[in-house]
Structure formats: C-alpha cells, structure tokens
Coordinates of C-alpha atoms in Angstrom, one line a residue:
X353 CA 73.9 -44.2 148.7
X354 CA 77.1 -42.0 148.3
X355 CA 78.0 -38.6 148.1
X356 CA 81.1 -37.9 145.5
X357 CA 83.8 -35.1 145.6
X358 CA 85.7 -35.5 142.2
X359 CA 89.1 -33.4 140.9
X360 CA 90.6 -32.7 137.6
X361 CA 94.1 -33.5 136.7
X362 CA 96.9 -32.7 134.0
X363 CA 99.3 -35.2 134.7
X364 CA 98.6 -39.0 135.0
X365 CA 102.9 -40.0 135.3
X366 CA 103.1 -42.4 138.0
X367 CA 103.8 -45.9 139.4
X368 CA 102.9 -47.0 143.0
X369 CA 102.8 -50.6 144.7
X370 CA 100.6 -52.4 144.4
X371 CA 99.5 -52.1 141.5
X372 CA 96.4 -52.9 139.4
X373 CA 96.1 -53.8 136.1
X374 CA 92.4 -54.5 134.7
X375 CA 89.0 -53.7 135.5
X376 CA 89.2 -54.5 139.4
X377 CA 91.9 -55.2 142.0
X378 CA 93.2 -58.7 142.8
X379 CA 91.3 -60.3 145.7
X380 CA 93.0 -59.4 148.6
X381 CA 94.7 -56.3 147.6
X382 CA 93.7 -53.0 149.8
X383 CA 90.6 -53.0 151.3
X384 CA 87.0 -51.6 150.7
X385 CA 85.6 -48.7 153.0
X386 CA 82.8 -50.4 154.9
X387 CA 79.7 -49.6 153.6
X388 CA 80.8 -48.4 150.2
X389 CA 79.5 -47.0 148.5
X390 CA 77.9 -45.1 151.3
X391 CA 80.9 -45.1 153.3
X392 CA 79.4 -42.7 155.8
X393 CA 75.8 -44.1 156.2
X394 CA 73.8 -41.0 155.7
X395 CA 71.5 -42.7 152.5
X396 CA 72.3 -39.4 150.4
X397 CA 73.8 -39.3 146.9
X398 CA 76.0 -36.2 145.9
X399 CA 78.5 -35.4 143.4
X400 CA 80.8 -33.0 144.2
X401 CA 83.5 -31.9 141.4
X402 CA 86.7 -30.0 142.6
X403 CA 89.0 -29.2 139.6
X404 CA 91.6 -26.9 139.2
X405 CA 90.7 -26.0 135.6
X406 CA 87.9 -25.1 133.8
X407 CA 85.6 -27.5 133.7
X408 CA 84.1 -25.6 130.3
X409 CA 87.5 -26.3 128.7
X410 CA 86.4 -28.4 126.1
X411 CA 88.6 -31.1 126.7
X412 CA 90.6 -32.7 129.6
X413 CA 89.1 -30.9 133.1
X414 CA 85.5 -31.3 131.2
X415 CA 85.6 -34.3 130.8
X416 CA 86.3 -35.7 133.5
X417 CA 82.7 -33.6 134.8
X418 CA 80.7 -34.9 132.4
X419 CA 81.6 -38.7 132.7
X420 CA 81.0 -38.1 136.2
X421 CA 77.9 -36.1 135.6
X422 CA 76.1 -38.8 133.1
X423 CA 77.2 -41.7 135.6
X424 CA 75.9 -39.9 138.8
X425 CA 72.4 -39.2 136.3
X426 CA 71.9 -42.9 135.6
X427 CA 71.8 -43.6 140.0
X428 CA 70.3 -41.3 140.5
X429 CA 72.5 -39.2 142.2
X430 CA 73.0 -34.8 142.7
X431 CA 76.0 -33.5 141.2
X432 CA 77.8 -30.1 142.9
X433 CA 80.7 -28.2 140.6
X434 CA 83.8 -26.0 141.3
X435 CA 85.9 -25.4 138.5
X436 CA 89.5 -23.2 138.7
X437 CA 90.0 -24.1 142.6
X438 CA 93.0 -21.8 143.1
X439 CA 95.8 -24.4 144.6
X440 CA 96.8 -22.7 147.6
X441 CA 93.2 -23.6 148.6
X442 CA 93.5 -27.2 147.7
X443 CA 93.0 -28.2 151.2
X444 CA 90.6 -26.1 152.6
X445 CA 88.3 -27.3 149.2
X446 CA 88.7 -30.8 150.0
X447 CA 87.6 -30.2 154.2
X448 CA 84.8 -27.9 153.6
X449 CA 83.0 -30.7 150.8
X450 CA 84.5 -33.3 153.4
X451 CA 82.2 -31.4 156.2
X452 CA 79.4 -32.1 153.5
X453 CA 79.7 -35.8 154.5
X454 CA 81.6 -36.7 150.8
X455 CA 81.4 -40.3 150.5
X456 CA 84.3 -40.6 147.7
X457 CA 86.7 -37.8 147.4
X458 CA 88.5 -37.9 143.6
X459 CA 91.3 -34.9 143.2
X460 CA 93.8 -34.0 141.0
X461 CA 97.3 -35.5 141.4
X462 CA 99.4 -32.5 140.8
X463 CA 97.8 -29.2 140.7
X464 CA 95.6 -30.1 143.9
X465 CA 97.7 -32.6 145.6
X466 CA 98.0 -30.6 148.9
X467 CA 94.2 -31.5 149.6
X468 CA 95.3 -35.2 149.6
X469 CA 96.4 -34.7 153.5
X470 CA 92.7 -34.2 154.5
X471 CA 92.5 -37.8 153.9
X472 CA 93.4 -38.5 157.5
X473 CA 92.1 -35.9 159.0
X474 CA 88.9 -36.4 161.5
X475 CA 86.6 -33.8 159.0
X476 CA 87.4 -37.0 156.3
X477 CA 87.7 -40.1 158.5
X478 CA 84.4 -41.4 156.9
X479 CA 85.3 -41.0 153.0
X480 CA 87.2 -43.4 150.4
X481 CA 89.8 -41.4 147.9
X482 CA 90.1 -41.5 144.2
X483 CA 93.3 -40.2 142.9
X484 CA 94.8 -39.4 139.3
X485 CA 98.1 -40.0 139.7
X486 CA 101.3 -38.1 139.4
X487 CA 105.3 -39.5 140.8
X488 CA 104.9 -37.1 143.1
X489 CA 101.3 -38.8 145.0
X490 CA 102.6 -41.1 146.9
X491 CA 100.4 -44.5 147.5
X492 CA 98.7 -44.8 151.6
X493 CA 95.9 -46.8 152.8
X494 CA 93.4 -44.6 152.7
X495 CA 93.3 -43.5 148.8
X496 CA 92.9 -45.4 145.5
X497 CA 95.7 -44.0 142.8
X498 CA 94.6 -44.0 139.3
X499 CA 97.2 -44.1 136.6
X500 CA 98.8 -44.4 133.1
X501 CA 102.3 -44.4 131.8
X502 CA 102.8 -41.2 129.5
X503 CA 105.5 -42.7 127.4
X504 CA 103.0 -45.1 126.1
X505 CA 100.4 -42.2 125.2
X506 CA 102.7 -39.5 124.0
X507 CA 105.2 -42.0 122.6
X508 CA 102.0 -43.5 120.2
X509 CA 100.7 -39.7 119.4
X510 CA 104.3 -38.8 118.2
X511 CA 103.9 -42.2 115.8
X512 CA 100.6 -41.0 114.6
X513 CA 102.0 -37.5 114.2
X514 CA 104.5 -39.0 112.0
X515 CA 102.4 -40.9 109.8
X516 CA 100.5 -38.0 108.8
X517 CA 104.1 -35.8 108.4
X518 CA 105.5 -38.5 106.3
X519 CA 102.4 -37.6 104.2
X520 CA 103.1 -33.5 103.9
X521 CA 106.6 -34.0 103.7
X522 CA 107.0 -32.0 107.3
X523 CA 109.8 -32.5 109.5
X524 CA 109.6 -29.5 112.3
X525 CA 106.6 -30.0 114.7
X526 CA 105.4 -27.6 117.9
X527 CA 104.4 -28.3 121.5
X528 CA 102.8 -25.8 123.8
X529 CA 102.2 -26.3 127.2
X530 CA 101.7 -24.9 130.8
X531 CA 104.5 -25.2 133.3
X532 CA 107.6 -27.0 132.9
X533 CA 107.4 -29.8 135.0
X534 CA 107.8 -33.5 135.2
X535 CA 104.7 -34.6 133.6
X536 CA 105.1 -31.7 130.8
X537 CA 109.1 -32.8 130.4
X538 CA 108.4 -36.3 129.6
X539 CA 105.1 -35.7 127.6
X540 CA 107.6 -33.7 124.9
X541 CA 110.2 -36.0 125.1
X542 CA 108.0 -38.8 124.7
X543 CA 106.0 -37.3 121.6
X544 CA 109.6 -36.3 119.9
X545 CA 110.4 -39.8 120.4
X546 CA 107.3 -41.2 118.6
X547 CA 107.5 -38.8 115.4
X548 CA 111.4 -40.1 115.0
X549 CA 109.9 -43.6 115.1
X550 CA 109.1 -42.3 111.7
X551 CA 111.2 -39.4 110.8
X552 CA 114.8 -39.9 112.0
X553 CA 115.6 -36.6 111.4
X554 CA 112.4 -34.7 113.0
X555 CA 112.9 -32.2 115.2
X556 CA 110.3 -30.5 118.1
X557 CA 109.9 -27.1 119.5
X558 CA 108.6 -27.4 122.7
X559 CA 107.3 -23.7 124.4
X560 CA 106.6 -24.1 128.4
X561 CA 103.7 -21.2 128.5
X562 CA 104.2 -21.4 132.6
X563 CA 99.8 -21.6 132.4
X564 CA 97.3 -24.5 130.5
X565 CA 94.4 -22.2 130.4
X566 CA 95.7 -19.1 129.6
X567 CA 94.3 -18.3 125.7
X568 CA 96.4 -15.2 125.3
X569 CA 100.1 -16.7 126.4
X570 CA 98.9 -20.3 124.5
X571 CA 98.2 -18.1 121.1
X572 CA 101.7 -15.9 122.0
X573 CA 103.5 -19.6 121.6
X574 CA 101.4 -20.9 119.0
X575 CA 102.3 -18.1 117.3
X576 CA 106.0 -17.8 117.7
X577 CA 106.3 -21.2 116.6
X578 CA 104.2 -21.3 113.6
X579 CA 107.0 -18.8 112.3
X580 CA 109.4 -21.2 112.8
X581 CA 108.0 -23.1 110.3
X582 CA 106.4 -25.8 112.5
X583 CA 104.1 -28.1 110.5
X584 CA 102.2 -29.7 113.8
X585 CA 100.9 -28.0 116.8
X586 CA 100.2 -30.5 119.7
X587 CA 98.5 -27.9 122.1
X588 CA 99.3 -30.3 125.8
X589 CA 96.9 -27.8 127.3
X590 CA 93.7 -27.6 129.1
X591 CA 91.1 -24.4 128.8
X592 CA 93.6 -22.8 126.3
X593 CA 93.5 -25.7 124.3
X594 CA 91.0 -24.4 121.5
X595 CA 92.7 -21.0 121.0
X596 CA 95.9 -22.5 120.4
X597 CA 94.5 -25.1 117.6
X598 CA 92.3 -22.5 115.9
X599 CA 95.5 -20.5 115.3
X600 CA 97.0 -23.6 114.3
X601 CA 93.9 -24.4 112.1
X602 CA 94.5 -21.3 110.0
X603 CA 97.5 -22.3 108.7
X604 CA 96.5 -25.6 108.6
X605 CA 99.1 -27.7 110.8
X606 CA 98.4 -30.9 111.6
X607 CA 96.8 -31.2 115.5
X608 CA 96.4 -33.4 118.2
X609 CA 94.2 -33.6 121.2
X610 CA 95.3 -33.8 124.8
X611 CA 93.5 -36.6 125.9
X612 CA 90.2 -36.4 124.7
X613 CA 88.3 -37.5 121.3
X614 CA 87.5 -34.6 118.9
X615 CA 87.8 -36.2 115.8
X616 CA 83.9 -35.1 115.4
X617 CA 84.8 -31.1 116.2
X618 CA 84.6 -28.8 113.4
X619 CA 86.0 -25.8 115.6
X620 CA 88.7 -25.6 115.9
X621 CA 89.4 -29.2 114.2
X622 CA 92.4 -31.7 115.1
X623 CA 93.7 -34.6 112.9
X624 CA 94.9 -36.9 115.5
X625 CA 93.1 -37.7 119.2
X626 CA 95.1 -39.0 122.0
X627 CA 92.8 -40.0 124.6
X628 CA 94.0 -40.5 128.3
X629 CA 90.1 -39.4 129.0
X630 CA 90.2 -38.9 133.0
X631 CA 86.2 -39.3 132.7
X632 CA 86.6 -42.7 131.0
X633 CA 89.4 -43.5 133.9
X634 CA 86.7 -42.2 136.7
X635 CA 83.8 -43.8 135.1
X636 CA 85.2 -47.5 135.5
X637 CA 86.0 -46.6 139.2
X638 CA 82.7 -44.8 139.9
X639 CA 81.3 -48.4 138.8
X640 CA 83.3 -50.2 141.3
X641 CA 82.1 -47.8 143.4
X642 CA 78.6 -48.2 143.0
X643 CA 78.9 -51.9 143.2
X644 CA 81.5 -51.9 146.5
X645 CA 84.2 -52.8 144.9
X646 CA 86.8 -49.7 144.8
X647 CA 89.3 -50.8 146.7
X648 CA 91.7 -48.3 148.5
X649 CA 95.5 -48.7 148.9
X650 CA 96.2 -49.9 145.6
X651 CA 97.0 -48.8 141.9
X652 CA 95.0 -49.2 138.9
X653 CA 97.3 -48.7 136.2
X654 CA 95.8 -48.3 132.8
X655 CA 97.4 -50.1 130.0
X656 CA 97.3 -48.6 126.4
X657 CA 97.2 -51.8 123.9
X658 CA 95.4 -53.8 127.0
X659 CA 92.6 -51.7 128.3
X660 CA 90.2 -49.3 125.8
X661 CA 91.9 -46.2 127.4
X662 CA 94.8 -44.9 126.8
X663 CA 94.9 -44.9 122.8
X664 CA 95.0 -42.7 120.1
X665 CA 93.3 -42.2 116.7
X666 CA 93.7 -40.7 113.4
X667 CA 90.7 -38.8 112.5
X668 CA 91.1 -39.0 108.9
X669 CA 93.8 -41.4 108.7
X670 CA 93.9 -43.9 104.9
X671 CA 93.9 -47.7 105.6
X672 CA 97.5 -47.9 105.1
X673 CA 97.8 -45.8 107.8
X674 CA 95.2 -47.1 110.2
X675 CA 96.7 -50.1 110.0
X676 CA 100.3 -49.1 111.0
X677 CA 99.4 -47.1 113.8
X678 CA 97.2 -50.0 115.4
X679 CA 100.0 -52.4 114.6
X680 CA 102.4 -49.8 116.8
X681 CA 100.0 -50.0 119.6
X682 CA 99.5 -53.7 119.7
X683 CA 103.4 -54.2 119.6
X684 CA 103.2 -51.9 122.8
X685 CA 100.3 -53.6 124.4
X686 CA 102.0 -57.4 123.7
X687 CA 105.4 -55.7 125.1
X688 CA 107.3 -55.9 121.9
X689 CA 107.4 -52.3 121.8
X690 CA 109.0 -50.6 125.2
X691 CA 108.3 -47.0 125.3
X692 CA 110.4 -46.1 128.0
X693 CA 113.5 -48.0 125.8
X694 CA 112.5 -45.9 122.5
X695 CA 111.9 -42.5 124.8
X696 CA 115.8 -43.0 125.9
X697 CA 116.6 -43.9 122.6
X698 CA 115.2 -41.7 120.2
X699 CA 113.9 -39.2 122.4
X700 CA 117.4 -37.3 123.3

C-alpha cells in the first residue's frame, strides 16, 4: 500500500530526456522505487494533495483533486487536502507530508517547484516524485516529469476559436491571465496563432492580471477588454476562471476552458473545451503506480492527436465544423501539422 502527496499546476511547457511517449516507459528507461507502490513499507494508503490553487476552482487545480480522489476511492485508499499553499512554503509543505511517510510525492511544476529539492533530502529518501512539468523542472533520477507541449493545445483552441468566429463574423478576441511568464507567453501566442489559421487578419488582446485566482482583477480585465470590442474571452485562469466567463457570458462572447471539459456547465457556460486535464494526466500515472510501474527519471510527454489528452472540443459545434477541427488535430497528431512552425509563423 502507498501513501500519495499530489500538487496542482498551471503550466505543463516542457521537454526533458528521456522522454516517454504512451501509456508506460520503454523497458529499461529509469527505474522503479523498490517496493512501489509502497515505497516506504509501512502497508498504509494516503493521499495527500498539495496545490497552490484552489482546489474548489471549478476547473484546472480541482481537477486534478478529484481524479486523484475517485482513483485513491476505488483502492481503497485515505485522501488528505491543502489547497492555496502559499509558495514561499513550498518546501516546508512538501517535508512536513514527507515526515508523514508519503509514498508518491506529485507537485506543481511552477508555482511549487521549490519543494522539488526535498526530493533528496533524508525526510524524502523513501518516496517516488510525480511532476507536471514546466522548462524550468529540470529532469533527475529521483522524479517522474509529466508533460505536454502548449503549442499543440493552445495552437488547436485558437483553430477551434476560429471556426466559431468565422461563424459571427468576429475578428478581435481576448485573453486573460495571471502572471506574465513563460507558460502564459506562449499559451497567447500560441492561441493567436490558431485563430489566424483561420482569420489571417485576427488580432488578440492578451491582459497579464499578475494573479489566476483573483475574481476581482480577472473581471477588471474581462472587463476592459470587452470594451474593446473583443468577441472571445479565453479566461487562461484557475479559481478566477468562472467570474471572468460569466462577465463574458453576459455579452455573449464566445469562451473557452483552460484545460478542463465544461461543455455540460450552464453557469457560467463556454463554447469551446481545451482539455490538458492534470487529473486525467495523474490518473494514468497513479495506475502505473498502483501496478509498480511508474518509473522515475524519465518523461512522459503527452501527445495531442496520439493520446486521449490533450484535445479540444466544440461544445456546440455543426458537422461541418466538427469535422474540420478533428481533421486539424489529426494533421497534428500524424505530424503534418507542426505547431511550433505555425506558432513562429503566424503567431508574430
């Protein structure tokens, strides 16, 4: 039996060696903690959840908690939650649930990465590492980096964006986030890139907020851009997420998810979902886990057109346009579509 510490993330922007692509590592590659799942021997279960957003949100940090809740249910297993771990106590979390005698320690790539040095650290000696990734993580022996390439994602949600844009007639589109970073950077650039796929001439207001969960500064944005005449809102946010859309919803711009299906949600409501789910991510590795087959050391990279996750969907999208969009990803997935190429391209 195992106990689990898992983490939230925002950002999921990286590349490491080696690297893994499909449900388990290549024979050879890394090497599995002995006794894995129970890595430390002490026949107790318990899943511990260290995120850095709230895990209430609605969307990205929830998710990944309830993936991890509903597979930790079905073994039988405890789970233990901390939501909005302030970062400058990132490594403190990640010894004191250590000193719990974690089996599995999953964290956030960005927001929490300075917990990831605990890894080495006596109070963790006997614990394996999950890790959504971000450039900045780099790959060591004792963690196992989980990742996905955002200019296949965002590049795909700017496409389906511009289906539905060709529809209205709309050329101007908005895109709040938290902090300008990296991740945050590329994500805009990349969704830009997908709606000219479409719209040649489409242009993108992107607003750095400097926080994903705060509602007040996410509506200050929405706001601003709605009167400059934006006709889609792509809220890249986490808890702020549903204050941001239902602004949006009111003057009924076209909205996407950030990373997670809501196609069913009726408040607030969103036209497209682009799902990077970090629960779906976690789940596939929780079942390596469980079987003693999560290797450390490597990278699983998750391939959109290849592997379920990442995708996107329109949630009310015609046949015609269906068809294109899954047509867009399928180039992508047999690699007659490179993202990073049309990012450069169109993206400027």
């Amino acid at each position: 039996m195992a106990t689990v510490l898992l983490a939230a993330c925002v950002s999921n922007d990286a590349t490491a060696t080696p690297e893994v692509s499909g449900a388990s590592a290549p024979a050879g590659a890394g090497t599995v903690p002995a006794g894995e799942p129970d890595v430390n021997g002490d026949g107790k279960v318990v899943v511990g959840v260290l995120s850095p957003g709230d895990i209430n949100d609605n969307g990205y940090y929830e998710s990944f908690v309830v993936k991890a809740e509903a597979f930790a249910r079905s073994k039988g297993w405890t789970v233990i939650k901390r939501g909005s771990v302030p970062i400058a106590d990132a490594l403190n979390a990640a010894r004191a649930l250590c000193q719990q005698k974690v089996d599995l320690v999953a964290i956030g790539a960005t927001e929490l990465k300075d917990a990831i040095p605990a890894s080495t650290e006596p109070v963790c000696t006997k614990t394996a590492w999950y890790v959504p990734s971000s450039a900045n993580i780099p790959q060591t022996p004792e963690v196992m980096l989980s990742t996905d390439d955002p200019n296949q994602s965002m590049l795909v949600a700017g496409y389906a964006a511009g289906l539905l844009m060709q529809e209205r007639g709309v050329t101007r589109a908005g895109f709040v986030t938290g902090p300008e970073a990296d991740f945050t950077v590329v994500a805009s650039t990349a969704f830009k890139a997908g709606m000219r796929e479409l719209i040649p001439d489409a242009t993108l207001v992107t607003t750095y907020a400097g926080d994903f969960n705060d509602s007040g500064k996410a509506r200050e944005a929405t706001q601003a851009q709605m009167s400059q005449g934006v006709g889609v809102l792509y809220p890249y946010l986490g808890g702020a997420t549903d204050a941001a859309t239902a602004l949006a919803n009111s003057k009924k711009l076209i909205t996407l998810t950030p990373g997670t299906d809501r196609c069913a949600s009726t408040g607030p409501t969103f036209d497209v979902s682009v799902l990077f789910d970090p629960g779906d991510y976690f789940e596939a590795a929780l079942t390596q886990f469980a079987a003693g087959q999560l290797r450390m050391g490597v990278t699983r990279t998750w391939q959109l057109g290849v592997d379920p996750y990442p995708t996107v969907k329109l949630c009310h999208g015609t046949a015609e346009q269906n068809a294109k969009l899954a047509a867009f990803i399928a180039g992508i997935g047999a690699k007659k579509i490179d993202p990073a190429a049309e990012v450069k391209k169109l993206g400027a």
